[in-house]
mmCIF file of C-alpha atoms in Angstrom:
data_model
loop_
_atom_site.group_PDB
_atom_site.id
_atom_site.type_symbol
_atom_site.label_atom_id
_atom_site.label_comp_id
_atom_site.label_asym_id
_atom_site.label_seq_id
_atom_site.Cartn_x
_atom_site.Cartn_y
_atom_site.Cartn_z
ATOM 1 C CA MET M 1 0.000 0.000 0.000
ATOM 2 C CA THR M 2 1.297 3.388 -0.920
ATOM 3 C CA GLN M 3 1.497 5.674 2.028
ATOM 4 C CA VAL M 4 0.632 9.314 1.737
ATOM 5 C CA PRO M 5 3.365 11.359 3.387
ATOM 6 C CA SER M 6 2.106 13.405 6.278
ATOM 7 C CA ALA M 7 3.044 16.992 6.893
ATOM 8 C CA GLY M 8 5.976 17.091 9.273
ATOM 9 C CA PRO M 9 8.426 19.569 10.581
ATOM 10 C CA HIS M 10 10.460 19.384 7.365
ATOM 11 C CA THR M 11 7.507 19.792 5.000
ATOM 12 C CA SER M 12 7.975 22.877 2.845
ATOM 13 C CA VAL M 13 5.255 25.481 2.936
ATOM 14 C CA ASP M 14 4.449 27.851 0.102
ATOM 15 C CA PRO M 15 4.887 31.372 1.564
ATOM 16 C CA SER M 16 2.320 32.765 -0.879
ATOM 17 C CA ARG M 17 -0.330 30.584 0.769
ATOM 18 C CA SER M 18 0.425 31.680 4.301
ATOM 19 C CA GLN M 19 -2.322 33.804 5.779
ATOM 20 C CA ARG M 20 -1.822 37.363 6.872
ATOM 21 C CA PRO M 21 -2.079 37.986 10.623
ATOM 22 C CA PRO M 22 -5.691 38.546 11.706
ATOM 23 C CA LEU M 23 -6.979 42.118 11.963
ATOM 24 C CA TRP M 24 -10.592 41.752 13.095
ATOM 25 C CA THR M 25 -9.823 40.598 16.605
ATOM 26 C CA GLN M 26 -12.110 41.255 19.565
ATOM 27 C CA SER M 27 -10.063 44.313 20.504
ATOM 28 C CA PHE M 28 -10.086 45.899 17.044
ATOM 29 C CA THR M 29 -13.774 45.178 16.476
ATOM 30 C CA LEU M 30 -14.736 46.718 19.817
ATOM 31 C CA LEU M 31 -12.528 49.735 19.075
ATOM 32 C CA CYS M 32 -14.545 50.319 15.904
ATOM 33 C CA VAL M 33 -17.805 49.973 17.882
ATOM 34 C CA VAL M 34 -16.573 52.514 20.441
ATOM 35 C CA THR M 35 -15.623 54.830 17.578
ATOM 36 C CA VAL M 36 -19.082 54.751 16.004
ATOM 37 C CA LEU M 37 -20.805 55.348 19.349
ATOM 38 C CA CYS M 38 -18.500 58.186 20.449
ATOM 39 C CA TYR M 39 -18.797 59.946 17.099
ATOM 40 C CA CYS M 40 -22.571 59.593 17.280
ATOM 41 C CA SER M 41 -22.591 61.007 20.812
ATOM 42 C CA HIS M 42 -20.508 63.993 19.737
ATOM 43 C CA LEU M 43 -22.257 64.734 16.435
ATOM 44 C CA LEU M 44 -25.785 64.398 17.824
ATOM 45 C CA VAL M 45 -24.931 67.408 19.990
ATOM 46 C CA SER M 46 -22.617 69.518 17.837
ATOM 47 C CA VAL M 47 -24.851 69.682 14.750
ATOM 48 C CA VAL M 48 -27.706 71.360 16.677
ATOM 49 C CA LEU M 49 -25.626 73.246 19.250
ATOM 50 C CA PRO M 50 -25.715 76.591 17.341
ATOM 51 C CA LEU M 51 -29.515 76.328 17.133
ATOM 52 C CA PHE M 52 -29.663 75.446 20.834
ATOM 53 C CA VAL M 53 -27.579 78.503 21.719
ATOM 54 C CA GLN M 54 -29.807 80.676 19.548
ATOM 55 C CA SER M 55 -32.930 79.326 21.255
ATOM 56 C CA LEU M 56 -31.463 80.449 24.600
ATOM 57 C CA GLY M 57 -30.906 83.969 23.300
ATOM 58 C CA GLY M 58 -27.237 83.555 22.455
ATOM 59 C CA SER M 59 -25.636 85.140 19.403
ATOM 60 C CA PRO M 60 -23.514 83.401 16.747
ATOM 61 C CA VAL M 61 -20.479 84.824 18.547
ATOM 62 C CA ILE M 62 -21.507 83.004 21.739
ATOM 63 C CA ALA M 63 -21.986 79.800 19.735
ATOM 64 C CA GLY M 64 -18.499 80.252 18.293
ATOM 65 C CA LEU M 65 -16.992 80.701 21.753
ATOM 66 C CA ILE M 66 -18.698 77.537 22.958
ATOM 67 C CA PHE M 67 -17.170 75.596 20.070
ATOM 68 C CA THR M 68 -13.802 77.228 20.746
ATOM 69 C CA ALA M 69 -13.923 76.003 24.348
ATOM 70 C CA PHE M 70 -14.253 72.447 23.018
ATOM 71 C CA SER M 71 -11.300 72.823 20.637
ATOM 72 C CA VAL M 72 -9.008 74.472 23.203
ATOM 73 C CA THR M 73 -9.359 71.796 25.882
ATOM 74 C CA SER M 74 -9.193 69.005 23.303
ATOM 75 C CA PHE M 75 -5.939 70.411 21.896
ATOM 76 C CA ILE M 76 -4.110 71.488 25.046
ATOM 77 C CA LEU M 77 -4.632 68.305 27.065
ATOM 78 C CA ARG M 78 -3.741 65.772 24.365
ATOM 79 C CA PRO M 79 -0.046 65.518 25.330
ATOM 80 C CA LEU M 80 -1.031 64.712 28.916
ATOM 81 C CA ILE M 81 -3.575 62.183 27.637
ATOM 82 C CA GLY M 82 -0.877 60.528 25.538
ATOM 83 C CA HIS M 83 1.343 60.303 28.633
ATOM 84 C CA LEU M 84 -1.502 58.636 30.567
ATOM 85 C CA ILE M 85 -2.004 56.102 27.790
ATOM 86 C CA ASP M 86 1.669 55.087 27.770
ATOM 87 C CA THR M 87 2.094 54.912 31.538
ATOM 88 C CA TRP M 88 -1.371 53.872 32.713
ATOM 89 C CA SER M 89 -4.008 52.334 30.417
ATOM 90 C CA VAL M 90 -5.367 52.643 26.864
ATOM 91 C CA ARG M 91 -8.664 51.127 27.926
ATOM 92 C CA GLY M 92 -8.920 53.358 30.995
ATOM 93 C CA VAL M 93 -8.487 56.499 28.879
ATOM 94 C CA LEU M 94 -11.093 55.247 26.398
ATOM 95 C CA ILE M 95 -13.558 54.538 29.203
ATOM 96 C CA GLY M 96 -12.999 57.989 30.678
ATOM 97 C CA GLY M 97 -13.396 59.731 27.323
ATOM 98 C CA ALA M 98 -16.587 57.888 26.403
ATOM 99 C CA THR M 99 -18.090 58.496 29.841
ATOM 100 C CA ILE M 100 -17.394 62.234 29.626
ATOM 101 C CA LEU M 101 -18.882 62.478 26.138
ATOM 102 C CA GLY M 102 -22.041 60.652 27.177
ATOM 103 C CA SER M 103 -22.688 62.221 30.567
ATOM 104 C CA PHE M 104 -21.883 65.798 29.598
ATOM 105 C CA GLY M 105 -23.740 65.486 26.294
ATOM 106 C CA ALA M 106 -26.859 64.485 28.202
ATOM 107 C CA SER M 107 -26.360 67.359 30.684
ATOM 108 C CA LEU M 108 -27.315 69.824 27.948
ATOM 109 C CA ILE M 109 -30.916 68.842 28.631
ATOM 110 C CA VAL M 110 -30.714 71.628 31.238
ATOM 111 C CA PRO M 111 -31.166 74.877 29.231
ATOM 112 C CA SER M 112 -28.347 77.245 30.215
ATOM 113 C CA LEU M 113 -25.756 79.128 28.153
ATOM 114 C CA TRP M 114 -23.179 78.952 30.946
ATOM 115 C CA LEU M 115 -23.764 75.223 31.327
ATOM 116 C CA ALA M 116 -23.424 74.773 27.556
ATOM 117 C CA PHE M 117 -20.053 76.565 27.640
ATOM 118 C CA ILE M 118 -18.730 74.496 30.556
ATOM 119 C CA THR M 119 -20.177 71.280 29.163
ATOM 120 C CA ASN M 120 -18.563 71.728 25.762
ATOM 121 C CA ALA M 121 -15.225 72.583 27.356
ATOM 122 C CA VAL M 122 -15.299 69.360 29.395
ATOM 123 C CA LYS M 123 -16.493 67.410 26.347
ATOM 124 C CA GLY M 124 -13.315 68.588 24.632
ATOM 125 C CA VAL M 125 -11.341 66.692 27.269
ATOM 126 C CA GLY M 126 -13.480 63.622 26.640
ATOM 127 C CA TRP M 127 -13.021 63.926 22.900
ATOM 128 C CA GLY M 128 -9.254 64.240 23.249
ATOM 129 C CA ALA M 129 -9.192 61.160 25.490
ATOM 130 C CA PHE M 130 -11.367 59.102 23.152
ATOM 131 C CA SER M 131 -9.649 60.062 19.891
ATOM 132 C CA THR M 132 -6.108 59.631 21.245
ATOM 133 C CA GLY M 133 -7.010 56.363 22.993
ATOM 134 C CA HIS M 134 -8.705 55.076 19.857
ATOM 135 C CA SER M 135 -5.728 55.884 17.601
ATOM 136 C CA THR M 136 -3.324 54.273 20.046
ATOM 137 C CA GLY M 137 -5.559 51.234 20.420
ATOM 138 C CA VAL M 138 -5.643 50.735 16.655
ATOM 139 C CA ALA M 139 -1.852 51.062 16.497
ATOM 140 C CA LEU M 140 -1.283 48.484 19.243
ATOM 141 C CA THR M 141 -3.922 45.937 18.207
ATOM 142 C CA ALA M 142 -3.412 45.962 14.435
ATOM 143 C CA PRO M 143 -0.636 43.765 12.995
ATOM 144 C CA VAL M 144 2.349 45.886 11.957
ATOM 145 C CA SER M 145 1.945 44.709 8.364
ATOM 146 C CA ARG M 146 -1.731 45.854 8.281
ATOM 147 C CA ARG M 147 -1.549 49.245 9.996
ATOM 148 C CA ALA M 148 -2.711 51.360 7.054
ATOM 149 C CA GLU M 149 -5.523 48.892 6.365
ATOM 150 C CA ALA M 150 -6.604 49.104 10.010
ATOM 151 C CA ALA M 151 -6.500 52.916 9.929
ATOM 152 C CA GLY M 152 -8.647 52.892 6.800
ATOM 153 C CA TYR M 153 -11.261 50.568 8.274
ATOM 154 C CA SER M 154 -11.434 52.528 11.530
ATOM 155 C CA SER M 155 -12.025 55.704 9.526
ATOM 156 C CA VAL M 156 -14.956 53.961 7.823
ATOM 157 C CA ALA M 157 -16.546 53.866 11.271
ATOM 158 C CA THR M 158 -16.097 57.628 11.645
ATOM 159 C CA THR M 159 -17.449 58.303 8.153
ATOM 160 C CA THR M 160 -20.494 56.137 8.771
ATOM 161 C CA ALA M 161 -21.318 57.910 12.021
ATOM 162 C CA SER M 162 -20.749 61.298 10.378
ATOM 163 C CA ALA M 163 -23.203 60.399 7.641
ATOM 164 C CA PHE M 164 -26.122 59.393 9.864
ATOM 165 C CA ALA M 165 -25.844 61.005 13.317
ATOM 166 C CA PRO M 166 -26.295 64.649 12.199
ATOM 167 C CA ALA M 167 -29.306 63.718 10.077
ATOM 168 C CA LEU M 168 -30.855 61.826 13.002
ATOM 169 C CA SER M 169 -30.342 64.755 15.383
ATOM 170 C CA LEU M 170 -31.900 67.242 12.961
ATOM 171 C CA TRP M 171 -34.821 64.866 12.313
ATOM 172 C CA LEU M 172 -35.499 64.537 16.043
ATOM 173 C CA LEU M 173 -35.463 68.320 16.390
ATOM 174 C CA SER M 174 -37.800 68.902 13.447
ATOM 175 C CA THR M 175 -40.167 66.141 14.560
ATOM 176 C CA THR M 176 -40.443 67.011 18.253
ATOM 177 C CA GLY M 177 -39.486 70.675 18.219
ATOM 178 C CA LYS M 178 -37.316 69.921 21.272
ATOM 179 C CA PHE M 179 -33.570 69.594 21.744
ATOM 180 C CA TYR M 180 -33.579 67.177 24.662
ATOM 181 C CA PRO M 181 -34.355 63.982 22.651
ATOM 182 C CA GLY M 182 -31.124 64.419 20.676
ATOM 183 C CA PHE M 183 -29.135 65.285 23.799
ATOM 184 C CA ALA M 184 -30.565 62.282 25.641
ATOM 185 C CA LEU M 185 -29.686 59.997 22.732
ATOM 186 C CA ALA M 186 -26.160 61.443 22.751
ATOM 187 C CA GLY M 187 -25.909 60.446 26.410
ATOM 188 C CA VAL M 188 -27.094 56.929 25.645
ATOM 189 C CA ALA M 189 -24.566 56.576 22.799
ATOM 190 C CA GLY M 190 -21.687 57.787 24.972
ATOM 191 C CA LEU M 191 -22.512 55.492 27.884
ATOM 192 C CA ALA M 192 -22.960 52.579 25.466
ATOM 193 C CA ALA M 193 -19.441 53.354 24.229
ATOM 194 C CA THR M 194 -18.277 53.193 27.847
ATOM 195 C CA LEU M 195 -19.736 49.690 28.146
ATOM 196 C CA ALA M 196 -18.100 48.604 24.889
ATOM 197 C CA ALA M 197 -14.752 50.015 26.057
ATOM 198 C CA TRP M 198 -15.032 47.982 29.305
ATOM 199 C CA MET M 199 -15.281 44.851 27.150
ATOM 200 C CA ILE M 200 -11.993 45.533 25.317
ATOM 201 C CA PRO M 201 -9.207 43.236 26.531
ATOM 202 C CA PRO M 202 -6.183 45.004 28.063
ATOM 203 C CA ILE M 203 -4.096 46.738 25.388
ATOM 204 C CA GLY M 204 -0.367 47.208 25.835
ATOM 205 C CA SER M 205 1.272 47.175 29.231
ATOM 206 C CA SER M 206 -0.022 48.930 32.327
ATOM 207 C CA GLY M 207 3.070 50.305 34.000
ATOM 208 C CA THR M 208 1.503 52.148 36.905
ATOM 209 C CA THR M 209 -1.710 53.423 38.460
ATOM 210 C CA PHE M 210 -3.640 56.488 37.323
ATOM 211 C CA ARG M 211 -2.259 58.488 40.239
ATOM 212 C CA GLY M 212 1.235 57.233 39.579
ATOM 213 C CA ALA M 213 0.976 58.249 35.914
ATOM 214 C CA LEU M 214 0.225 61.818 36.988
ATOM 215 C CA THR M 215 3.277 61.896 39.273
ATOM 216 C CA VAL M 216 6.476 62.826 37.484
ATOM 217 C CA PRO M 217 9.702 63.118 39.512
ATOM 218 C CA ARG M 218 10.944 66.675 40.014
ATOM 219 C CA GLY M 219 13.276 67.760 37.256
ATOM 220 C CA LYS M 220 11.972 65.116 34.833
ATOM 221 C CA TRP M 221 9.462 67.370 33.064
ATOM 222 C CA SER M 222 10.457 68.252 29.503
ATOM 223 C CA LEU M 223 8.955 68.568 26.044
ATOM 224 C CA GLU M 224 9.869 64.944 25.345
ATOM 225 C CA THR M 225 7.785 63.861 28.346
ATOM 226 C CA PHE M 226 4.632 64.540 26.350
ATOM 227 C CA ILE M 227 5.614 65.133 22.695
ATOM 228 C CA GLU M 228 6.971 62.498 20.312
ATOM 229 C CA ARG M 229 9.381 64.439 18.109
ATOM 230 C CA PRO M 230 9.785 61.793 15.344
ATOM 231 C CA VAL M 231 6.031 62.036 14.634
ATOM 232 C CA LEU M 232 6.168 65.787 13.953
ATOM 233 C CA LEU M 233 6.857 65.127 10.251
ATOM 234 C CA ALA M 234 3.695 63.040 9.943
ATOM 235 C CA SER M 235 1.795 65.715 11.907
ATOM 236 C CA LEU M 236 2.981 68.445 9.538
ATOM 237 C CA LEU M 237 1.912 66.405 6.524
ATOM 238 C CA LEU M 238 -1.485 65.887 8.163
ATOM 239 C CA VAL M 239 -1.896 69.644 8.724
ATOM 240 C CA CYS M 240 -1.523 70.098 4.954
ATOM 241 C CA VAL M 241 -4.567 67.827 4.597
ATOM 242 C CA THR M 242 -6.738 69.127 7.419
ATOM 243 C CA MET M 243 -6.238 72.759 6.375
ATOM 244 C CA THR M 244 -8.173 71.909 3.198
ATOM 245 C CA GLN M 245 -11.093 70.122 4.845
ATOM 246 C CA PRO M 246 -13.230 73.165 5.797
ATOM 247 C CA VAL M 247 -13.020 74.287 2.167
ATOM 248 C CA THR M 248 -14.697 71.109 0.925
ATOM 249 C CA PHE M 249 -17.273 70.902 3.705
ATOM 250 C CA ALA M 250 -18.424 74.163 5.270
ATOM 251 C CA PHE M 251 -17.998 76.483 2.281
ATOM 252 C CA VAL M 252 -19.200 74.318 -0.618
ATOM 253 C CA PRO M 253 -22.921 74.981 0.103
ATOM 254 C CA LEU M 254 -22.224 78.736 0.129
ATOM 255 C CA HIS M 255 -20.413 78.531 -3.200
ATOM 256 C CA ALA M 256 -23.169 76.404 -4.727
ATOM 257 C CA ASN M 257 -25.814 78.829 -3.463
ATOM 258 C CA ALA M 258 -23.925 81.763 -4.983
ATOM 259 C CA LEU M 259 -23.965 79.951 -8.334
ATOM 260 C CA GLY M 260 -27.654 79.067 -8.022
ATOM 261 C CA ILE M 261 -26.934 75.327 -7.982
ATOM 262 C CA GLN M 262 -29.615 73.124 -6.426
ATOM 263 C CA ASN M 263 -29.386 69.690 -4.786
ATOM 264 C CA ILE M 264 -25.883 70.222 -3.407
ATOM 265 C CA SER M 265 -26.725 67.433 -0.957
ATOM 266 C CA LEU M 266 -25.835 65.041 -3.798
ATOM 267 C CA TYR M 267 -22.258 66.292 -3.464
ATOM 268 C CA PHE M 268 -22.121 65.248 0.194
ATOM 269 C CA VAL M 269 -23.749 61.881 -0.489
ATOM 270 C CA THR M 270 -21.224 61.134 -3.245
ATOM 271 C CA ARG M 271 -18.333 62.252 -1.102
ATOM 272 C CA GLY M 272 -19.370 60.108 1.861
ATOM 273 C CA ALA M 273 -20.087 57.007 -0.209
ATOM 274 C CA THR M 274 -16.788 57.373 -2.072
ATOM 275 C CA GLY M 275 -14.848 57.612 1.169
ATOM 276 C CA ILE M 276 -16.407 54.463 2.566
ATOM 277 C CA LEU M 277 -16.058 52.397 -0.609
ATOM 278 C CA THR M 278 -12.488 53.533 -1.330
ATOM 279 C CA ARG M 279 -11.292 52.595 2.132
ATOM 280 C CA ILE M 280 -13.012 49.198 2.014
ATOM 281 C CA LEU M 281 -11.866 48.296 -1.502
ATOM 282 C CA LEU M 282 -8.269 49.457 -1.062
ATOM 283 C CA GLY M 283 -7.931 48.141 2.497
ATOM 284 C CA PRO M 284 -6.198 44.861 1.593
ATOM 285 C CA PHE M 285 -3.631 46.639 -0.615
ATOM 286 C CA VAL M 286 -2.553 49.785 1.234
ATOM 287 C CA ASP M 287 0.210 48.065 3.234
ATOM 288 C CA ARG M 288 1.793 46.358 0.234
ATOM 289 C CA VAL M 289 3.703 49.401 -1.037
ATOM 290 C CA GLY M 290 5.399 52.283 0.718
ATOM 291 C CA ARG M 291 3.449 54.843 2.734
ATOM 292 C CA GLY M 292 4.805 57.613 0.531
ATOM 293 C CA ILE M 293 3.132 56.275 -2.610
ATOM 294 C CA TRP M 294 -0.336 56.550 -1.070
ATOM 295 C CA ILE M 295 0.381 59.879 0.619
ATOM 296 C CA ALA M 296 1.650 61.430 -2.613
ATOM 297 C CA ALA M 297 -1.257 59.985 -4.597
ATOM 298 C CA GLY M 298 -3.659 61.453 -2.064
ATOM 299 C CA TYR M 299 -2.200 64.941 -2.408
ATOM 300 C CA CYS M 300 -2.302 64.664 -6.224
ATOM 301 C CA ALA M 301 -5.989 63.707 -6.164
ATOM 302 C CA MET M 302 -6.749 66.638 -3.847
ATOM 303 C CA ILE M 303 -4.915 69.079 -6.124
ATOM 304 C CA ALA M 304 -6.954 67.786 -9.084
ATOM 305 C CA SER M 305 -10.173 68.175 -7.090
ATOM 306 C CA PHE M 306 -9.456 71.850 -6.324
ATOM 307 C CA ALA M 307 -8.733 72.483 -9.994
ATOM 308 C CA ILE M 308 -12.257 71.159 -10.741
ATOM 309 C CA PHE M 309 -13.743 73.240 -7.909
ATOM 310 C CA ILE M 310 -12.259 76.404 -9.441
ATOM 311 C CA ILE M 311 -14.084 75.900 -12.744
ATOM 312 C CA ALA M 312 -17.197 74.186 -11.312
ATOM 313 C CA ALA M 313 -20.446 75.676 -12.584
ATOM 314 C CA SER M 314 -22.852 72.734 -12.271
ATOM 315 C CA ILE M 315 -23.836 70.088 -9.737
ATOM 316 C CA GLU M 316 -22.106 67.466 -11.884
ATOM 317 C CA MET M 317 -18.765 69.274 -11.625
ATOM 318 C CA PHE M 318 -19.155 69.662 -7.870
ATOM 319 C CA ILE M 319 -19.805 65.916 -7.614
ATOM 320 C CA VAL M 320 -16.671 65.124 -9.648
ATOM 321 C CA ALA M 321 -14.608 67.458 -7.470
ATOM 322 C CA GLY M 322 -16.032 65.880 -4.300
ATOM 323 C CA PHE M 323 -15.311 62.413 -5.659
ATOM 324 C CA LEU M 324 -11.663 63.276 -6.337
ATOM 325 C CA TYR M 325 -11.199 64.926 -2.947
ATOM 326 C CA SER M 326 -12.707 61.945 -1.145
ATOM 327 C CA VAL M 327 -10.441 59.554 -3.055
ATOM 328 C CA GLY M 328 -7.433 61.683 -2.146
ATOM 329 C CA SER M 329 -8.405 61.788 1.519
ATOM 330 C CA SER M 330 -9.055 58.041 1.545
ATOM 331 C CA LEU M 331 -5.618 57.363 0.066
ATOM 332 C CA GLY M 332 -3.606 59.804 2.135
ATOM 333 C CA GLN M 333 -5.048 59.832 5.644
ATOM 334 C CA PRO M 334 -4.845 56.087 6.462
ATOM 335 C CA ALA M 335 -1.277 56.061 5.117
ATOM 336 C CA LEU M 336 -0.407 59.105 7.258
ATOM 337 C CA ASN M 337 -1.903 57.408 10.320
ATOM 338 C CA ALA M 338 0.160 54.286 9.674
ATOM 339 C CA PHE M 339 3.261 56.426 8.986
ATOM 340 C CA ALA M 340 2.883 58.101 12.390
ATOM 341 C CA MET M 341 2.549 54.682 14.034
ATOM 342 C CA ASP M 342 5.720 53.514 12.274
ATOM 343 C CA LEU M 343 7.675 56.500 13.588
ATOM 344 C CA ALA M 344 6.675 56.013 17.228
ATOM 345 C CA ALA M 345 9.326 54.755 19.606
ATOM 346 C CA PRO M 346 8.544 51.597 21.621
ATOM 347 C CA GLY M 347 6.510 52.414 24.701
ATOM 348 C CA ARG M 348 5.522 55.875 23.424
ATOM 349 C CA MET M 349 2.650 55.084 21.074
ATOM 350 C CA GLY M 350 0.200 57.119 23.180
ATOM 351 C CA LYS M 351 2.411 60.214 23.000
ATOM 352 C CA ALA M 352 2.898 59.624 19.273
ATOM 353 C CA MET M 353 -0.829 59.461 18.574
ATOM 354 C CA ALA M 354 -1.454 62.498 20.801
ATOM 355 C CA THR M 355 1.184 64.474 18.905
ATOM 356 C CA PHE M 356 -0.202 63.335 15.572
ATOM 357 C CA SER M 357 -3.861 63.955 16.384
ATOM 358 C CA MET M 358 -3.153 67.536 17.486
ATOM 359 C CA ALA M 359 -2.735 68.271 13.775
ATOM 360 C CA TYR M 360 -6.475 67.729 13.285
ATOM 361 C CA ARG M 361 -7.287 70.562 15.688
ATOM 362 C CA VAL M 362 -4.644 72.832 14.123
ATOM 363 C CA GLY M 363 -6.037 72.272 10.648
ATOM 364 C CA GLU M 364 -9.637 72.766 11.716
ATOM 365 C CA GLY M 365 -8.825 75.818 13.827
ATOM 366 C CA LEU M 366 -6.824 77.619 11.123
ATOM 367 C CA GLY M 367 -8.368 76.276 7.925
ATOM 368 C CA ALA M 368 -11.894 77.657 8.355
ATOM 369 C CA PRO M 369 -11.042 81.296 9.195
ATOM 370 C CA LEU M 370 -8.330 81.360 6.520
ATOM 371 C CA ALA M 371 -10.784 80.037 3.934
ATOM 372 C CA GLY M 372 -13.270 82.746 4.889
ATOM 373 C CA ALA M 373 -10.581 85.422 4.588
ATOM 374 C CA LEU M 374 -9.594 84.162 1.133
ATOM 375 C CA ILE M 375 -13.219 84.327 -0.004
ATOM 376 C CA VAL M 376 -13.499 87.938 1.144
ATOM 377 C CA ALA M 377 -10.217 88.908 -0.535
ATOM 378 C CA PHE M 378 -10.239 86.836 -3.729
ATOM 379 C CA GLY M 379 -13.591 85.069 -4.010
ATOM 380 C CA TYR M 380 -14.178 81.338 -4.105
ATOM 381 C CA THR M 381 -11.498 80.884 -6.762
ATOM 382 C CA GLY M 382 -8.944 82.260 -4.313
ATOM 383 C CA MET M 383 -10.182 79.936 -1.574
ATOM 384 C CA TYR M 384 -9.749 76.852 -3.755
ATOM 385 C CA ALA M 385 -6.357 78.092 -4.974
ATOM 386 C CA GLY M 386 -5.288 78.441 -1.352
ATOM 387 C CA ALA M 387 -6.413 74.895 -0.572
ATOM 388 C CA MET M 388 -4.559 73.664 -3.653
ATOM 389 C CA THR M 389 -1.446 75.385 -2.321
ATOM 390 C CA PHE M 390 -1.705 73.547 1.010
ATOM 391 C CA ALA M 391 -1.978 70.206 -0.790
ATOM 392 C CA ALA M 392 0.948 71.128 -3.051
ATOM 393 C CA VAL M 393 3.072 72.020 -0.017
ATOM 394 C CA GLY M 394 2.256 68.594 1.431
ATOM 395 C CA LEU M 395 3.273 66.934 -1.821
ATOM 396 C CA VAL M 396 6.592 68.835 -1.895
ATOM 397 C CA LEU M 397 7.315 67.978 1.753
ATOM 398 C CA THR M 398 6.583 64.320 0.962
ATOM 399 C CA ALA M 399 9.071 64.408 -1.913
ATOM 400 C CA LEU M 400 11.741 66.171 0.155
ATOM 401 C CA SER M 401 11.304 63.618 2.972
ATOM 402 C CA TRP M 402 11.124 60.596 0.700
ATOM 403 C CA ARG M 403 13.919 58.723 2.480
ATOM 404 C CA THR M 404 11.633 58.555 5.505
ATOM 405 C CA VAL M 405 8.148 58.715 3.999
ATOM 406 C CA GLY M 406 8.901 56.336 1.149
ATOM 407 C CA LYS M 407 9.852 53.333 3.297
ATOM 408 C CA SER M 408 8.046 50.313 1.980
ATOM 409 C CA MET M 409 7.464 48.646 5.349
ATOM 410 C CA PRO M 410 7.230 49.762 8.998
ATOM 411 C CA ARG M 411 10.373 49.208 11.003
ATOM 412 C CA ASN M 412 9.004 48.802 14.526
ATOM 413 C CA ALA M 413 6.371 46.677 16.145
ATOM 414 C CA PRO M 414 3.786 47.977 18.518
ATOM 415 C CA ALA M 415 4.985 48.412 22.048
#
């Protein structure tokens, strides 16, 4: 009888058939769930907050100050949050952030301008804790060889929440004529995120207690205690992206209205759907070539989109421009996230993600007022030309830093 040889220790294995390390683990899946719930909690409030302030007799200036309070606390405390993540607990920071978002979102049920100001300032702390903890969690749970793919999939969760939560909040307001149903639902979403965060297995190493993490020996405080210098390049490249985002979101309806274009909502639908589909379809491939390829391609697509915006005179041209911008964002941002993760030193992933995520607040804080100033000075053409310049600067910086940005594979594993 002919015996069939069994697989043994010396049996050769075809490397092309070996499976990639798993991505959709319990930790990563729950991180995505927490992301959807926290974004819903935040957006259910923020989309109607200006109307809420107006209903209490506040002016647009007051509404702006309330939003500024959120941005200031979210930006300033991120380095400390990153330090807590590295020395204490990723999961603990996520739980704290989600709990703050839920409880303080629900507290807006009490109608008070002063309470709205304080609440939004504290929510900024919660948002900084959630977003930094989420980015760090993705970095530490995703296989090194699938970081960009993981960043892309996690951003699908944010895009999905951004597509539905604002519409739900506005529908509740128009149906009931009251703000409290949306605020109550925001509280439920935040506390549900807290529960989901409790279910995440421990991520990374817990070196000390919460109190111990806040205690730094005298003379040990320095910039490097909270800021990860190697990630500053990735942060700068991200600023070149986020500076353009208000142009394609807040000011497009104004431009379309000035041109007499109807149904501009189709632009936003196309942009959202493109972002989701691009990230899903390209997910399996984004880690197979260097980060720089995707980052550069993203900037090029954005530059092309602003060229279309400049000459846009119909809804079809706006849709094409939105499609190109969404493709560019979907190519560049996950690669930039993974690039920042690659640059982080072992044991400092929390500080790295805090440093990197601060670029979002810088871009949002400077991009919108600068876009408005360009409109006043040069019209919408000038605004789009300015955004094109930011993307071009990012492309040039990518080329000048190609020895670092163009690495084909990450060089360090998660700590």
